[in-house]
CSV table of N, CA and C in Angstrom, one decimal:
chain,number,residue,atom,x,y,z
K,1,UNK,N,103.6,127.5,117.3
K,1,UNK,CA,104.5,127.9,116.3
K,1,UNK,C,103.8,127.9,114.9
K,2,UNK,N,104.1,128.8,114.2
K,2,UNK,CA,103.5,128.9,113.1
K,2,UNK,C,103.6,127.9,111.8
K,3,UNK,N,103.0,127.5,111.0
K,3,UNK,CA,103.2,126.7,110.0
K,3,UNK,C,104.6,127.1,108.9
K,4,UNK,N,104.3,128.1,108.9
K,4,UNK,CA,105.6,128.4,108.0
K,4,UNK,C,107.0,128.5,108.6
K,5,UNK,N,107.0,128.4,110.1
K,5,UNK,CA,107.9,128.3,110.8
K,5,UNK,C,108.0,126.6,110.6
K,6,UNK,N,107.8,126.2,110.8
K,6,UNK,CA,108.1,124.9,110.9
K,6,UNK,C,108.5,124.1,109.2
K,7,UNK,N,108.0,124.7,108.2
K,7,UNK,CA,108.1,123.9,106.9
K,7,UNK,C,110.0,123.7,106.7
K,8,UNK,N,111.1,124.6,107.1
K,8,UNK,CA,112.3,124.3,107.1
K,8,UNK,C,112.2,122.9,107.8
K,9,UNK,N,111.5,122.6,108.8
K,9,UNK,CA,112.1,121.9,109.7
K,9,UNK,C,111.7,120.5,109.2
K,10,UNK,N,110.2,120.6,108.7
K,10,UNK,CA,109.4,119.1,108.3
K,10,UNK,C,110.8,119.0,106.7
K,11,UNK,N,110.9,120.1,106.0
K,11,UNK,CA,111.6,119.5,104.9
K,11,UNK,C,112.8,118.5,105.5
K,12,UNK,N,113.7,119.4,106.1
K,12,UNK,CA,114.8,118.2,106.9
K,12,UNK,C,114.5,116.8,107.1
K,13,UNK,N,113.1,117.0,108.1
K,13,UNK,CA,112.8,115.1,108.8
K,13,UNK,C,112.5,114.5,107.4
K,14,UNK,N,112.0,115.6,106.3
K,14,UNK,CA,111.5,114.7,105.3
K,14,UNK,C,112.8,114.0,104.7
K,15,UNK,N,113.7,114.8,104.5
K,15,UNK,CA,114.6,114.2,103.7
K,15,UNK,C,115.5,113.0,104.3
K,16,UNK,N,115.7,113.3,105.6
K,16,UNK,CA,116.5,112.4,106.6
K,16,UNK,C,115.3,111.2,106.8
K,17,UNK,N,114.2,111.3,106.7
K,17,UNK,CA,113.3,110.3,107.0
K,17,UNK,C,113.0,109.2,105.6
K,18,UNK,N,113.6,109.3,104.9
K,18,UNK,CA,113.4,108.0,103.2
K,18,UNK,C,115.0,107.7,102.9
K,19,UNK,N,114.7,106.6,102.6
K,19,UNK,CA,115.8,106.2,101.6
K,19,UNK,C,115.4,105.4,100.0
K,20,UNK,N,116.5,104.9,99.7
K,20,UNK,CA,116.0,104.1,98.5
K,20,UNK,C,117.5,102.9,98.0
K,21,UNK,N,117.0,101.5,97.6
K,21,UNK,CA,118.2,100.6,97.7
K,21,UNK,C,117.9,99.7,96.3
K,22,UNK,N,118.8,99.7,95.4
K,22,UNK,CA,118.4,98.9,94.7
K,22,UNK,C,119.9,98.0,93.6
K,23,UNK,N,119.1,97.2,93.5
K,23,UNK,CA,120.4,95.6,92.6
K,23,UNK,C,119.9,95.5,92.0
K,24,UNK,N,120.6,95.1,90.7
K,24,UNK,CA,120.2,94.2,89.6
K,24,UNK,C,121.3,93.2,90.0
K,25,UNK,N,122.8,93.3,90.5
K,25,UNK,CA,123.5,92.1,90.3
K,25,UNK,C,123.2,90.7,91.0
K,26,UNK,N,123.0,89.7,90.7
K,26,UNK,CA,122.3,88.5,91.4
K,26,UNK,C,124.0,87.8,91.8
K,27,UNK,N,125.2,88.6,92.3
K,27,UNK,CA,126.0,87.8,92.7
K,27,UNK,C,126.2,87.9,93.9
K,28,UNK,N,125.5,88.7,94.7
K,28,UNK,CA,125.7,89.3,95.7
K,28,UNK,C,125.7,88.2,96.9
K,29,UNK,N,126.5,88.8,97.9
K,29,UNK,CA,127.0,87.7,99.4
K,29,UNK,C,125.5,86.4,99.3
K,30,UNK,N,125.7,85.3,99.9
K,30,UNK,CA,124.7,84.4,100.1
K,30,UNK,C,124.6,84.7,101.3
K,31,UNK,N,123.3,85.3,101.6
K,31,UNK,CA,122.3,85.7,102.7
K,31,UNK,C,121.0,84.7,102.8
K,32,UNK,N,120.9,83.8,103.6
K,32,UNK,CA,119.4,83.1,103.8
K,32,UNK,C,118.7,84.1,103.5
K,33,UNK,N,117.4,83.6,102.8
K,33,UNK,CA,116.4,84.1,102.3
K,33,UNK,C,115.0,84.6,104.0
K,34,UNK,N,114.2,85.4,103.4
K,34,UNK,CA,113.4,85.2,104.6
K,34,UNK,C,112.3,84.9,104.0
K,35,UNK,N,111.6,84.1,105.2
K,35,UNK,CA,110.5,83.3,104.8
K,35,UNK,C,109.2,83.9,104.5
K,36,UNK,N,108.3,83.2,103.3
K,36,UNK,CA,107.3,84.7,102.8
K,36,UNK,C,106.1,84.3,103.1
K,37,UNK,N,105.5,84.7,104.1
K,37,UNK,CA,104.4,84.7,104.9
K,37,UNK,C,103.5,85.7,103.6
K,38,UNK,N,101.8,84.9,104.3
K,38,UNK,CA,100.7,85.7,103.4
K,38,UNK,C,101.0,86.6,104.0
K,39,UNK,N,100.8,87.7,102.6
K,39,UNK,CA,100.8,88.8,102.4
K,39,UNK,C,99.1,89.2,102.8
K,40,UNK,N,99.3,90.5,103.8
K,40,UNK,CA,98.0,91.2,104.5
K,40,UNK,C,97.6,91.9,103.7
K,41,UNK,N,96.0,92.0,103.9
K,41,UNK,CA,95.1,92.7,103.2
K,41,UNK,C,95.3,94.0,102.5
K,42,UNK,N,95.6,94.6,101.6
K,42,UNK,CA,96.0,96.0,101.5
K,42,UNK,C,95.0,97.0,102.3
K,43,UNK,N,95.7,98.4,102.7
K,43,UNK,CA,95.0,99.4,103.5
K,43,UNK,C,95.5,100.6,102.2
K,44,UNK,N,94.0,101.4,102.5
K,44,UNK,CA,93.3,102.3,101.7
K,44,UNK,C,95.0,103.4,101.3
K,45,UNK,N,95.6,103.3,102.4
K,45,UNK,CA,97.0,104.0,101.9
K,45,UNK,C,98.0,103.4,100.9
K,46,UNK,N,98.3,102.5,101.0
K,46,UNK,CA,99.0,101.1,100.2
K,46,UNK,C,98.5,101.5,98.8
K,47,UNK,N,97.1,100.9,98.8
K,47,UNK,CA,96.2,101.3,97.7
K,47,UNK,C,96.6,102.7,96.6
K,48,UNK,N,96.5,103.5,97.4
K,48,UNK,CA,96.5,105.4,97.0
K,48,UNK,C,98.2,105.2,96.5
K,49,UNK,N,98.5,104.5,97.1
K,49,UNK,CA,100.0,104.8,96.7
K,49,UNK,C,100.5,104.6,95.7
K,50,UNK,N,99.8,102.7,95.3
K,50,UNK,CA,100.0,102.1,94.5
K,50,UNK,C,99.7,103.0,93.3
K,51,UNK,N,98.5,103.1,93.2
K,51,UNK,CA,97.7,104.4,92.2
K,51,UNK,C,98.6,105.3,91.3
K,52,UNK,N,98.8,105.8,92.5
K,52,UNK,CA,99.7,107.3,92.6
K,52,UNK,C,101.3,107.3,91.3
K,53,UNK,N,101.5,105.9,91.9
K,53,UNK,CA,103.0,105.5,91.0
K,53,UNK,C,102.7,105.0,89.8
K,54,UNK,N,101.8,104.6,89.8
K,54,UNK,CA,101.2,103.7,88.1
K,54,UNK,C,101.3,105.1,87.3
K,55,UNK,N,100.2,106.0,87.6
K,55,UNK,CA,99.9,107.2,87.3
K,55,UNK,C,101.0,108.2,86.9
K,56,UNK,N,101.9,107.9,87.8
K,56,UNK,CA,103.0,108.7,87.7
K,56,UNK,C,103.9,107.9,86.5
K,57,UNK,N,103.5,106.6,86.5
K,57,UNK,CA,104.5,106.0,85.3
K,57,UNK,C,103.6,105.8,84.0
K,58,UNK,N,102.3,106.1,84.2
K,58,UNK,CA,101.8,105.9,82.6
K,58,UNK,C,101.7,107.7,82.4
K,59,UNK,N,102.3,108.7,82.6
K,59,UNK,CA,102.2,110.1,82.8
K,59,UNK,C,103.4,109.9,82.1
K,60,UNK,N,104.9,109.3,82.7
K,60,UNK,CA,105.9,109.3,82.0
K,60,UNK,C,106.2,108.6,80.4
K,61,UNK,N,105.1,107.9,80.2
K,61,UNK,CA,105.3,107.1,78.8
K,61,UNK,C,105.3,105.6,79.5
K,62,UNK,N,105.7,105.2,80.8
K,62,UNK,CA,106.0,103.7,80.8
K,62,UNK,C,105.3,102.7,81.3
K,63,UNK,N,105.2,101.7,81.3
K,63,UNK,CA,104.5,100.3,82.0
K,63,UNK,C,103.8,100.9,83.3
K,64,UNK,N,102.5,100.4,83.1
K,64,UNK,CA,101.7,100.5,84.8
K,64,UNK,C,102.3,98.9,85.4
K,65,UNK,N,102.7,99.2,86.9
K,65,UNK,CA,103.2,97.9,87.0
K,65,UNK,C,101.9,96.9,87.8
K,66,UNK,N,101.8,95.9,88.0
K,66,UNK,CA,101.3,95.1,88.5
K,66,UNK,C,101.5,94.8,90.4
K,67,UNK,N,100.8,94.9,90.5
K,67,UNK,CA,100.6,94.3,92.4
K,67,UNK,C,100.8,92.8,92.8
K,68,UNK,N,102.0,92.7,93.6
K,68,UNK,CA,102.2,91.0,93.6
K,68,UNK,C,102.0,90.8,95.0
K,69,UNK,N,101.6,89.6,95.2
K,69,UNK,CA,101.4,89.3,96.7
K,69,UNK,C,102.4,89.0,97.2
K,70,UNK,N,103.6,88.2,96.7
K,70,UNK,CA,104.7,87.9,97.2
K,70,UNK,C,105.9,89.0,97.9
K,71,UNK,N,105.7,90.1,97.0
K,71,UNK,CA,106.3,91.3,96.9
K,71,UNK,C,105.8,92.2,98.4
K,72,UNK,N,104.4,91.9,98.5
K,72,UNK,CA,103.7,92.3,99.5
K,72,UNK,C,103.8,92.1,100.6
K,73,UNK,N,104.3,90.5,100.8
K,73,UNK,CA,104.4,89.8,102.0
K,73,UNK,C,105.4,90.5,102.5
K,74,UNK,N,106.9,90.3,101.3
K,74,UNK,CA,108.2,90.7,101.5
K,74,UNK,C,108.4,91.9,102.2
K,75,UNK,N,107.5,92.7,101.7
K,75,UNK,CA,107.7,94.3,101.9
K,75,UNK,C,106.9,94.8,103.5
K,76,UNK,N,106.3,93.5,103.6
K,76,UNK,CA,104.8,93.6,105.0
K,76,UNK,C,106.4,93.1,106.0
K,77,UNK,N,107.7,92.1,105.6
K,77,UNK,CA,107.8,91.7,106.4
K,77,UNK,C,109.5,92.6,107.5
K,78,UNK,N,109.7,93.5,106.1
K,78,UNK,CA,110.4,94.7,106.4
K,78,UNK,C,109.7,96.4,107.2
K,79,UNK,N,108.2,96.5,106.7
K,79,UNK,CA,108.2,97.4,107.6
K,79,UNK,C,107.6,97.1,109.1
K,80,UNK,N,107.1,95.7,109.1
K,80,UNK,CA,107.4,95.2,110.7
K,80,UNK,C,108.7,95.3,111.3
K,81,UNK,N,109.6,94.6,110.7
K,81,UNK,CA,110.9,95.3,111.0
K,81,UNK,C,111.4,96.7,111.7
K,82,UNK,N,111.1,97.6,111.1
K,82,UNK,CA,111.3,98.9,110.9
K,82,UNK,C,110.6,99.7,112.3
K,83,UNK,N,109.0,99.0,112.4
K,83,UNK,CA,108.5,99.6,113.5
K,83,UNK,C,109.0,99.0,114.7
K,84,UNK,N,109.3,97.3,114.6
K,84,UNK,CA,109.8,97.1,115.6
K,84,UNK,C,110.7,97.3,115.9
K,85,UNK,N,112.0,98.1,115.1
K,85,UNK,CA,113.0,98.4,115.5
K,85,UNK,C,113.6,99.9,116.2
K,86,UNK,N,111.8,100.6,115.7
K,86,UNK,CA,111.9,102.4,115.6
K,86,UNK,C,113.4,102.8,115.2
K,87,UNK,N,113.4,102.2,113.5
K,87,UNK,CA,114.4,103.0,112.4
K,87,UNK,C,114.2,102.7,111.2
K,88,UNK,N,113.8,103.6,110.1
K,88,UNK,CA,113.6,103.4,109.0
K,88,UNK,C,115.1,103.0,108.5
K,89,UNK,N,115.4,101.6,107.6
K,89,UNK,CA,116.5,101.2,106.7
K,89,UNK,C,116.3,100.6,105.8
K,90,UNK,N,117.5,100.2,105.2
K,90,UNK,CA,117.6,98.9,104.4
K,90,UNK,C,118.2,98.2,104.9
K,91,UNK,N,118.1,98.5,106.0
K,91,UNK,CA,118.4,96.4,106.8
K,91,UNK,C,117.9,95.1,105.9
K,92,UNK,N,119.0,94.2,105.8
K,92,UNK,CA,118.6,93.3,105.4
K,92,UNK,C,118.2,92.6,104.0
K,93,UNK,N,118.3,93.9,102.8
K,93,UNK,CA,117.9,94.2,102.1
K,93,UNK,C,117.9,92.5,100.8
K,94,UNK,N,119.3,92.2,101.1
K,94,UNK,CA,119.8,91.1,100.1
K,94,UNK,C,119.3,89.7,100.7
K,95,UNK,N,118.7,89.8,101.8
K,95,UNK,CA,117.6,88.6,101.8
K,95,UNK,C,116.5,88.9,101.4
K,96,UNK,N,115.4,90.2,101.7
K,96,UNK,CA,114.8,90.4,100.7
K,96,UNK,C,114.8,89.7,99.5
K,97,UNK,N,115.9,90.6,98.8
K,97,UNK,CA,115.8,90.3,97.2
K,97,UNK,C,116.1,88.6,97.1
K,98,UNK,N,116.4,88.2,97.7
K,98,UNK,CA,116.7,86.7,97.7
K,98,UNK,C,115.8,85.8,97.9
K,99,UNK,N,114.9,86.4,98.2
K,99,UNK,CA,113.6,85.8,99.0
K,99,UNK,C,112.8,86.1,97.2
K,100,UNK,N,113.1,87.2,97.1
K,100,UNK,CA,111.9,87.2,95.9
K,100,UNK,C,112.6,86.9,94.4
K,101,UNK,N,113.9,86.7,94.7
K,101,UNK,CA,114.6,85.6,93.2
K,101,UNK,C,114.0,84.4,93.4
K,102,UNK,N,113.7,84.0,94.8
K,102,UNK,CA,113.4,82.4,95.1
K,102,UNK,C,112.0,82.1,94.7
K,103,UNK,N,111.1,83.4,95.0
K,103,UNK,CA,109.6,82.8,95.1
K,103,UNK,C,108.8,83.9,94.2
K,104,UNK,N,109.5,84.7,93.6
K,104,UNK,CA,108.8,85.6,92.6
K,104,UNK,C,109.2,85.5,91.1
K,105,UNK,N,110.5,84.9,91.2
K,105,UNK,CA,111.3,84.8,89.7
K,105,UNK,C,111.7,86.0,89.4
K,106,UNK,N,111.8,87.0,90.4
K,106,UNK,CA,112.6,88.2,90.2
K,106,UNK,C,114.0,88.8,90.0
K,107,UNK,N,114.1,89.1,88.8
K,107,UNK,CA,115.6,89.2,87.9
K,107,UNK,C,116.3,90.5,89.2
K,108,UNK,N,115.8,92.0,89.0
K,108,UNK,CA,115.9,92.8,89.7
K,108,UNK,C,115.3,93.1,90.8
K,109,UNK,N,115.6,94.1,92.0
K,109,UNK,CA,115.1,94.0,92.7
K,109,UNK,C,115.2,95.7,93.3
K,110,UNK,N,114.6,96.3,93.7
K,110,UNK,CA,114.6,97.6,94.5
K,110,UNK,C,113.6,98.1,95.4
K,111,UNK,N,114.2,98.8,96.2
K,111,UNK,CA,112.8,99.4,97.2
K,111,UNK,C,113.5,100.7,97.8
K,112,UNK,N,112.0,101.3,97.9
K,112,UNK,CA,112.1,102.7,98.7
K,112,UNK,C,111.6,102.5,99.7
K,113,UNK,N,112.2,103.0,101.4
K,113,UNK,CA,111.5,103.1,102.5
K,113,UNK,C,110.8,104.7,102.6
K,114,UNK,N,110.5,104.8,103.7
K,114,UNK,CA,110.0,106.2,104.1
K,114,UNK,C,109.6,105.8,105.5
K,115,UNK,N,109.7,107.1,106.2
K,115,UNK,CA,109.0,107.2,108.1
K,115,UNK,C,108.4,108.3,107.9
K,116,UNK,N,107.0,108.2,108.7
K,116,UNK,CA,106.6,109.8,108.8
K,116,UNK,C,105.6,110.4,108.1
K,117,UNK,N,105.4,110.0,106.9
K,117,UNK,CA,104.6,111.0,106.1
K,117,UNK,C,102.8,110.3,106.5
K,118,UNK,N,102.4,111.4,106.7
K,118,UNK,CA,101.2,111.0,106.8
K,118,UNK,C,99.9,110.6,105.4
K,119,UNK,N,100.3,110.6,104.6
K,119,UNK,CA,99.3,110.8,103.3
K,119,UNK,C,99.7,110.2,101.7
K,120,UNK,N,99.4,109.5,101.5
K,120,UNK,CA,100.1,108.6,99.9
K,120,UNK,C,100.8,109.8,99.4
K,121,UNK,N,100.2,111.0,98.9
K,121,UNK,CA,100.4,111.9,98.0
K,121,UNK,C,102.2,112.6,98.5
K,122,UNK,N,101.7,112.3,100.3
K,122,UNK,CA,103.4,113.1,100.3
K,122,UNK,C,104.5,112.5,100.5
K,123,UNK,N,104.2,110.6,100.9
K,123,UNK,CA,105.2,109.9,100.5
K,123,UNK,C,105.8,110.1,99.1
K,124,UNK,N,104.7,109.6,97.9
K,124,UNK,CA,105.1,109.8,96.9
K,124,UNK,C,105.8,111.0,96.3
K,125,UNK,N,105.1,111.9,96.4
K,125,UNK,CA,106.1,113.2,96.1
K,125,UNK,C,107.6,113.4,96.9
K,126,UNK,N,107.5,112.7,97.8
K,126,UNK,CA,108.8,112.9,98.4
K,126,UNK,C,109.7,112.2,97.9
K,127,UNK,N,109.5,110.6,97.5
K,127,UNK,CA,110.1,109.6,96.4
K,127,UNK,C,110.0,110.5,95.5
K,128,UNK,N,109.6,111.0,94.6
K,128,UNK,CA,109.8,111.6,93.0
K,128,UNK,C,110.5,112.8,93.4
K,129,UNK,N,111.0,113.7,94.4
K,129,UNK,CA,111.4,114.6,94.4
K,129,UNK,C,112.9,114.0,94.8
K,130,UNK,N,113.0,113.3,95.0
K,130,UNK,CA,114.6,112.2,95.4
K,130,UNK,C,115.3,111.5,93.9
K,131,UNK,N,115.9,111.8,93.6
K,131,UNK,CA,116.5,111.0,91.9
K,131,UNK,C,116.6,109.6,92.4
K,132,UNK,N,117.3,109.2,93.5
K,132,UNK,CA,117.4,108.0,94.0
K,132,UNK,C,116.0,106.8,93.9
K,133,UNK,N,115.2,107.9,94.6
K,133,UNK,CA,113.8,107.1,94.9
K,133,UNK,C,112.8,107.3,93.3
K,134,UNK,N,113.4,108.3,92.7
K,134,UNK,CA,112.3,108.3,91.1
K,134,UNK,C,112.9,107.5,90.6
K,135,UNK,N,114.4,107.0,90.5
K,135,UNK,CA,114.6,106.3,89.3
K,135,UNK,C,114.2,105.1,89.9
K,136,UNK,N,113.8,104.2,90.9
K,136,UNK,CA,113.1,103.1,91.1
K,136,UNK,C,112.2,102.9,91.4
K,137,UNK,N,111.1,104.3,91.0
K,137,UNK,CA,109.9,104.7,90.4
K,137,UNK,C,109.4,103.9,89.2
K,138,UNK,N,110.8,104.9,88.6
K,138,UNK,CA,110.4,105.2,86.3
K,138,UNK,C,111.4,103.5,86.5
K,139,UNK,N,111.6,103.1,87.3
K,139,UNK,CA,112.8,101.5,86.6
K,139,UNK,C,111.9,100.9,85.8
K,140,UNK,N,112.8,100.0,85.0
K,140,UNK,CA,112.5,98.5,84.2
K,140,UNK,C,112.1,97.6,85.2
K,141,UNK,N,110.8,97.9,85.6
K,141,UNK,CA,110.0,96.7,86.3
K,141,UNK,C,108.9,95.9,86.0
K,142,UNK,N,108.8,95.0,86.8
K,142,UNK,CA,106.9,94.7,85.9
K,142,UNK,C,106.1,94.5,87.2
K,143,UNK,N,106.5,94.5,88.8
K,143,UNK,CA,105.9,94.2,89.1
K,143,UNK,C,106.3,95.3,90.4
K,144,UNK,N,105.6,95.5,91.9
K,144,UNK,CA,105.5,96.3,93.0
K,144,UNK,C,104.4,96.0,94.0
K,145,UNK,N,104.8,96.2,95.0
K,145,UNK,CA,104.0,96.3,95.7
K,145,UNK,C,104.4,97.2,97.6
K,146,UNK,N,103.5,97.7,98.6
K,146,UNK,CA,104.3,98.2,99.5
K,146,UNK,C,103.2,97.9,100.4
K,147,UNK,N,104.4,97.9,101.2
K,147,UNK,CA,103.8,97.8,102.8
K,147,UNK,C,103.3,99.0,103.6
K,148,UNK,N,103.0,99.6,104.4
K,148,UNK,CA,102.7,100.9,105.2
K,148,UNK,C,101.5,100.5,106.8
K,149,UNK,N,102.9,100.5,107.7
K,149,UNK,CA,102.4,100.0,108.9
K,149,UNK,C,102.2,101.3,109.9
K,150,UNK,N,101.8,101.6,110.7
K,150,UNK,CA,101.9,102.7,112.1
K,150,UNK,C,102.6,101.7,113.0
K,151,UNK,N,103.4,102.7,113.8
K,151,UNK,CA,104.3,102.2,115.3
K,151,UNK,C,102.9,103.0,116.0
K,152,UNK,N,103.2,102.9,117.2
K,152,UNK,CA,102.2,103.2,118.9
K,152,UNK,C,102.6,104.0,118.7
K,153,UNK,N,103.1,105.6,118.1
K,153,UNK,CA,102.9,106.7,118.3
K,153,UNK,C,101.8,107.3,116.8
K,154,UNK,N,101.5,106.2,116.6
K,154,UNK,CA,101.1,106.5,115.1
K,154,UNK,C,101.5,106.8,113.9
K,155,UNK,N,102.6,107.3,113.5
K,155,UNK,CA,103.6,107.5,113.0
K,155,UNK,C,104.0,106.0,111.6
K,156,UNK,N,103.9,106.3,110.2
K,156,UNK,CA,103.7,105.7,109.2
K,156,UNK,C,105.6,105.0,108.7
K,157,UNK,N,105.4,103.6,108.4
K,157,UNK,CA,106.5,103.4,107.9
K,157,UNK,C,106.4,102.6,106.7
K,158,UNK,N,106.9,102.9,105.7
K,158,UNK,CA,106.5,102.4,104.5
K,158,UNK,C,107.7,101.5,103.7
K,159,UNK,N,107.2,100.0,103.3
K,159,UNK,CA,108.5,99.7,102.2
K,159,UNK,C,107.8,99.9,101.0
K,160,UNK,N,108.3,100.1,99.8
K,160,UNK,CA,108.2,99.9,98.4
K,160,UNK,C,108.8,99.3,97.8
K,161,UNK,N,108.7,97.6,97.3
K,161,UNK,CA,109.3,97.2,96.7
K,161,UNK,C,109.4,97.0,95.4
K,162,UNK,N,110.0,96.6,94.1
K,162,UNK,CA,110.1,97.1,92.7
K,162,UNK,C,110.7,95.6,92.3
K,163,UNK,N,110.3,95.0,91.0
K,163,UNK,CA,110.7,93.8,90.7
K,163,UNK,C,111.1,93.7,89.5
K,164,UNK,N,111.9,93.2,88.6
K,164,UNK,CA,111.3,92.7,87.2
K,164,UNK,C,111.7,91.6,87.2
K,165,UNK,N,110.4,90.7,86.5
K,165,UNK,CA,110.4,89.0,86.3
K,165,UNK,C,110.7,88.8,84.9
């Protein structure tokens, strides 16, 4: 099948393949926290990503944000999740954020997932072409960091998480 035949079809998986979740209210249900294991080495995609968004926010006028380990762990321990579950969500999300009010001093909290995209450049453009996933892009943060694991088909699953301390 031809490439241009198929671009209707990749736009669809793209759009059905991300989401994006985000609180500032800290009154939300009491959810045990989950526990925040070292944060893994970053991979050359992680990296490109991180990049990609700074760039994209010192482009807009705003704060380059900062890379946190804790954020890292958190976000390393959602897209394990994700592969082991084969389904991109926000499962779970408010222990997350609870995890990193507890051990980051994080006022706000947000994240973008994604499935699928092979390449920093089209994750990210696929977040900035989403209002959902740009405004906790361009947000009042100070800090980020994301995970990006392969399941056994190869196939990329990404969290992005967003902080301000």
């Amino acid at each position: 099948m031809k490439a241009k035949k198929l671009l209707p079809l990749l736009a669809i998986v793209a759009l059905l393949g991300f989401t994006s979740c985000s609180t500032d209210n800290a009154a939300e249900d009491q959810i045990s926290s989950i526990d925040v294991l070292e944060a893994p080495q970053a991979k050359q995609i992680e990296i490109e990503i991180m990049e990609l968004i700074n760039a994209h926010r010192i482009n807009q006028g705003l704060n380059a944000l900062n890379d946190h380990s804790t954020v890292k762990a958190v976000a390393y321990t959602h897209t394990d999740y994700m592969v082991e579950v084969d389904n991109v969500s926000h499962d779970n999300f408010f222990q997350r954020k609870q995890s990193l009010q507890l051990n980051a001093n994080a006022n706000i909290v947000s994240e973008n997932v994604a499935y699928g995209f092979s390449s920093a450049e089209s994750v990210v453009n696929a977040w900035l072409n989403s209002p959902s996933h740009r405004e906790n892009i361009e947000g009042n943060y100070t800090d980020f960091d994301i995970s990006a694991e392969k399941n056994n088909e190869g196939k990329w699953y990404f969290t992005n998480i967003f902080i301000k301390r």
